[in-house]
Coordinates of C-alpha atoms and ligand atoms in Angstrom, one line a residue:
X1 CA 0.0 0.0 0.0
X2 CA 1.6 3.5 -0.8
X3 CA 1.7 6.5 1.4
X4 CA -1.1 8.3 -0.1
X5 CA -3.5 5.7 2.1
X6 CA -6.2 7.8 3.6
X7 CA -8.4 6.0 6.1
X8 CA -10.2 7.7 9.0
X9 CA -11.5 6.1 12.4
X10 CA -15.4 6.3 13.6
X11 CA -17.2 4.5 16.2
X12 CA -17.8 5.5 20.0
X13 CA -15.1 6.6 22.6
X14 CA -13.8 3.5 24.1
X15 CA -14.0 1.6 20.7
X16 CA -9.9 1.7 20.8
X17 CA -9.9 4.2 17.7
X18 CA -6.6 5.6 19.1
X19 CA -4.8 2.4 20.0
X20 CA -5.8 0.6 16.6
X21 CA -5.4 4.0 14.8
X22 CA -1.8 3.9 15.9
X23 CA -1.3 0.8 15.0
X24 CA -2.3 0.7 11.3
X25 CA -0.6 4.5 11.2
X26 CA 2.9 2.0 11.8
X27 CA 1.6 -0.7 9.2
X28 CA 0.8 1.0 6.3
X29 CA 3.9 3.7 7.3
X30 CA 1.7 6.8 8.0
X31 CA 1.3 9.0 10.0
X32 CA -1.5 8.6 12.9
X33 CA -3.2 12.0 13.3
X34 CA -6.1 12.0 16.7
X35 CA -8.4 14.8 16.5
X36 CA -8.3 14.7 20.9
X37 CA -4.9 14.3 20.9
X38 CA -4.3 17.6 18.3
X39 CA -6.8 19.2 20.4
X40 CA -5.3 18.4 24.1
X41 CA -1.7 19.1 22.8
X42 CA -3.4 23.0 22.1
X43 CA -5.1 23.0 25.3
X44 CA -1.7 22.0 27.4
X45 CA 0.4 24.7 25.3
X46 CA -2.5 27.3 26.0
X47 CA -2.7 28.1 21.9
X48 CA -5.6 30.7 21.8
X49 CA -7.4 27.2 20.2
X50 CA -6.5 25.6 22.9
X51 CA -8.1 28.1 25.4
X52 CA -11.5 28.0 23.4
X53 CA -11.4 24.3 23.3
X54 CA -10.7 23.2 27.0
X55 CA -14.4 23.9 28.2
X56 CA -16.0 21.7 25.5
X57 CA -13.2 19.1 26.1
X58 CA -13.5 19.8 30.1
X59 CA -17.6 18.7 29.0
X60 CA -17.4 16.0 27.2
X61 CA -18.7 18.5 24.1
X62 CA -17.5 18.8 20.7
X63 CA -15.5 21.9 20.0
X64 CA -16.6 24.3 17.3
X65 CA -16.4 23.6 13.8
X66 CA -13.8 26.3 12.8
X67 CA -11.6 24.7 15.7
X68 CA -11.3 21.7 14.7
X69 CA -12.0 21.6 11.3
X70 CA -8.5 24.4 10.6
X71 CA -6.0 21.8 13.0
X72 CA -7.3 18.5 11.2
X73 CA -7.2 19.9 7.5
X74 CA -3.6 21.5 8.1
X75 CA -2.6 18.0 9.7
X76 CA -4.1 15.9 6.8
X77 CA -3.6 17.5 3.8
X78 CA -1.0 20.7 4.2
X79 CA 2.2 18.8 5.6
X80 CA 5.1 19.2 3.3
X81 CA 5.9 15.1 3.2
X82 CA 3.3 12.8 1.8
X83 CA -0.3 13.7 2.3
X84 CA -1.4 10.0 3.8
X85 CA -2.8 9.2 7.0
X86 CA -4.6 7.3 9.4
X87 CA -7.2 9.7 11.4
X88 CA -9.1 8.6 14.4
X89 CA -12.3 11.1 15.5
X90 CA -12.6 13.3 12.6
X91 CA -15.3 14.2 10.9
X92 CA -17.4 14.0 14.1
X93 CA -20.3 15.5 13.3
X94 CA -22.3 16.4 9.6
X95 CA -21.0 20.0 9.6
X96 CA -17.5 18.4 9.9
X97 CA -18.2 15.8 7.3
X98 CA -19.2 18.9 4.8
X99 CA -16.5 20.9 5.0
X100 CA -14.1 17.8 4.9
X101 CA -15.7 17.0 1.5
X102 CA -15.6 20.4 -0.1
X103 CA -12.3 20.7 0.9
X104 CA -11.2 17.4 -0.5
X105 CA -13.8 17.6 -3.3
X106 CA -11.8 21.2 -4.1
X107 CA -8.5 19.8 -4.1
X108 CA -9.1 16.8 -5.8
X109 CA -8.9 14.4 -3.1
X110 CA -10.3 11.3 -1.0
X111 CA -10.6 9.1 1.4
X112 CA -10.0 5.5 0.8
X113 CA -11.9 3.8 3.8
X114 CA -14.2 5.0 7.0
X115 CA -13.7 2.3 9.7
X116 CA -16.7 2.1 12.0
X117 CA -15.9 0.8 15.6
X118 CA -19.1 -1.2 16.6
X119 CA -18.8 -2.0 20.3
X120 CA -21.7 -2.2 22.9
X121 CA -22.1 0.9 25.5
X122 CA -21.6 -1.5 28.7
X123 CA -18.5 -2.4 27.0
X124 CA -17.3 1.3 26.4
X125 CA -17.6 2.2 30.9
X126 CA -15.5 -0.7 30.9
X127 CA -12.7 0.4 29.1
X128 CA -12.6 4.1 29.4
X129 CA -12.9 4.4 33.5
X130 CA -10.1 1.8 33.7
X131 CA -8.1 3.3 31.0
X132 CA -4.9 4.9 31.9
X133 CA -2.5 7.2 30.2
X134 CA 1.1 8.3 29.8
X135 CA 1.9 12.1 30.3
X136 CA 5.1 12.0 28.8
X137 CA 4.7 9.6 26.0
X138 CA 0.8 9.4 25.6
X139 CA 0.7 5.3 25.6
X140 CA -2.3 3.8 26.8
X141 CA -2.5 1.2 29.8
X142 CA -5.8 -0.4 31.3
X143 CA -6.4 -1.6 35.1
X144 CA -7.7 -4.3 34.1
X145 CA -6.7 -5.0 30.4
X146 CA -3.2 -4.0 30.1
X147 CA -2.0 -3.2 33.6
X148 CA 1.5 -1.2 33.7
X149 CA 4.0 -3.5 35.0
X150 CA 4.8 -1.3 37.8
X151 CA 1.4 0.6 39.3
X152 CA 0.8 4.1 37.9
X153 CA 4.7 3.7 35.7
X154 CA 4.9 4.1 31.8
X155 CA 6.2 0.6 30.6
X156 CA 7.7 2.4 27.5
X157 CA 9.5 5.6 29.4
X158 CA 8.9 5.4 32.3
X159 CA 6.4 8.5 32.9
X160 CA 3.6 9.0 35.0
X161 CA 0.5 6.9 34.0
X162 CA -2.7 9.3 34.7
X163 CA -6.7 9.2 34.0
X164 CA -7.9 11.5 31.0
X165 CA -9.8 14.4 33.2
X166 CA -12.6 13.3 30.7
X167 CA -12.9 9.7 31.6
X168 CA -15.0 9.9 34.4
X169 CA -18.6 8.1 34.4
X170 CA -20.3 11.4 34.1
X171 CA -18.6 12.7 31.0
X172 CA -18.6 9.6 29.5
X173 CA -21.8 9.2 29.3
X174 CA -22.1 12.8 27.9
X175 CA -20.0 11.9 25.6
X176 CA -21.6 8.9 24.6
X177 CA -25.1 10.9 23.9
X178 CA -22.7 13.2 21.4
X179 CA -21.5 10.4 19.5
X180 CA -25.2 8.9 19.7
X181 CA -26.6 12.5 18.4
X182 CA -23.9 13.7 16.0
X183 CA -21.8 11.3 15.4
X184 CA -23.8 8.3 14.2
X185 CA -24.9 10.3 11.2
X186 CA -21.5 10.5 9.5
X187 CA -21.2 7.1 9.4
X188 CA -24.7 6.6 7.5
X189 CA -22.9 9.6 5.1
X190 CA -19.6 7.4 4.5
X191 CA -21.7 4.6 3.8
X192 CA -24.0 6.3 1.0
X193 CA -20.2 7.3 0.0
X194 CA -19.5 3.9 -0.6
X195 CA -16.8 3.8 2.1
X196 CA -17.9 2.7 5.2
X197 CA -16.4 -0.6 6.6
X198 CA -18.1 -1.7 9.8
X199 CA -15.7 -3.5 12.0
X200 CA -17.0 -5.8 15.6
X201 CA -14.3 -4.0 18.1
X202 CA -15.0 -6.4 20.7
X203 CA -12.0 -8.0 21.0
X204 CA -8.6 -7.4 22.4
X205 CA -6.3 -5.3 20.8
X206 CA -4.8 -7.7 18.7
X207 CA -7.9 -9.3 16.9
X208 CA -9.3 -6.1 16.4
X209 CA -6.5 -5.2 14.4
X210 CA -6.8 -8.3 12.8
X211 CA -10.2 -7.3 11.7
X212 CA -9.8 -4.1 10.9
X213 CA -6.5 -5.1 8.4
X214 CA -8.0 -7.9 6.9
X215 CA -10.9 -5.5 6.1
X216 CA -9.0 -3.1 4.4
X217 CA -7.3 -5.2 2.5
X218 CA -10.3 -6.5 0.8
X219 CA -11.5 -2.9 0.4
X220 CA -8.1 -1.4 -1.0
X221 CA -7.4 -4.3 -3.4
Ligands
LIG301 P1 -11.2 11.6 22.0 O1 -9.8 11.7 22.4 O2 -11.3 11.2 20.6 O3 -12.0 10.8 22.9 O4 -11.7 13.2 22.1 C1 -11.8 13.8 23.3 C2 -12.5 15.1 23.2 O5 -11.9 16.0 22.2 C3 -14.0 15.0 22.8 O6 -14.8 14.7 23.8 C4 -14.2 16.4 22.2 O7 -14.4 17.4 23.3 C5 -12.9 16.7 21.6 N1 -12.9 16.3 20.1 C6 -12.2 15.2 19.6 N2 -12.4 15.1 18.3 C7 -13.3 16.1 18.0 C8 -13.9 16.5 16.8 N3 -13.7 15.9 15.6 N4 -14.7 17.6 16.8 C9 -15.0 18.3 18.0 N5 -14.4 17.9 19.1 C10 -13.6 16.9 19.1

């Protein structure tokens, strides 16, 4: 596969669209691009983006359009190197999924492949109050899934593992009625596209992956 592959992530928080994103980002050799992660990373450097964005974040709310919409293009499509990528969260909503596609339709571009993530809600309180993360490196641990080998230490470098300020039961479930509300739409959008893959993300890590590769290969024969 070349380094034009364009694939984005959908499917509810808690789905693993970061960890798998990451993943196939090092497969197919491009880069991984996570609309949160873009977002947090302007929130901790206090960008004036970053200062409109932490109350949504803070909420469990999607951050305006014009926020968003300006980091994830200029990540995508307006890096000097190769324009592939694997995205995870983006589009999130319709208004997101519109101004993707003019842009792309403008420029002459596409996407090759939408991934949904289908998991069960009971599944997603699971994962995301036990989830753990890195502050210096950003990898993921889980209580009960992938426990750090020494409590609350980075396996990778060592940092200190901490919980997302926005994985707490209340916020989840906020942000589970978002993805219900706004989100589910864009997938019904990718698959009148003709893109849409749906993809069980029940497994662990691993199979899911599995899945999700074996999937795309069929699609990008
Ligand atoms: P995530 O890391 O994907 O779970 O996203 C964490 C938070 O970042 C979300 O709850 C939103 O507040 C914000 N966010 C992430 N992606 C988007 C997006 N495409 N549009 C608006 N807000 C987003």
């Amino acid at each position: 596969m070349d380094s034009e592959t364009r694939i984005v992530l959908i499917g509810p928080p808690g789905a693993g669209k970061g960890t798998q994103a990451k993943k196939l980002g090092d497969y197919y050799s491009v880069p991984h691009l996570s609309a949160g992660e873009l977002l947090r990373s302007e929130v901790e450097n206090e960008t004036e983006a970053g200062k409109r964005a932490k109350p949504y974040l803070d909420q469990g709310q999607l951050v305006p359009v014009e926020i968003v919409v300006d980091i994830m293009v200029k990540n995508m499509f307006e890096r000097s190197e190769h324009n592939g990528f694997v995205v995870d969260g983006f589009p999130r909503n319709p208004e997101q999924y519109e101004r993707l596609t003019d842009y792309m339709e403008e420029n002459n571009l596409s996407l090759d492949c939408a991934v949904d993530l289908v998991i069960p809600e009971e599944m997603v309180y699971r994962r995301l109050t036990g989830r753990r993360v890195c502050r210096e490196c950003g990898a993921n641990f889980h209580l009960e899934f992938r426990p750090p080998e020494q409590e609350g230490q980075c396996d990778d470098c060592g940092g200190e593992l901490k919980q997302r300020d926005d994985d707490t039961r209340e916020t989840i479930q906020e942000r589970l009625e978002v993805f219900q509300n706004e989100s589910k739409p864009v997938a019904r959008k990718f698959e009148r596209d003709g893109i849409l893959a749906k993809v069980d993300a029940t497994g662990d890590i691993d199979e899911v992956f599995e899945k999700i590769t074996t999937t795309l290969e069929e699609r990008l024969a």
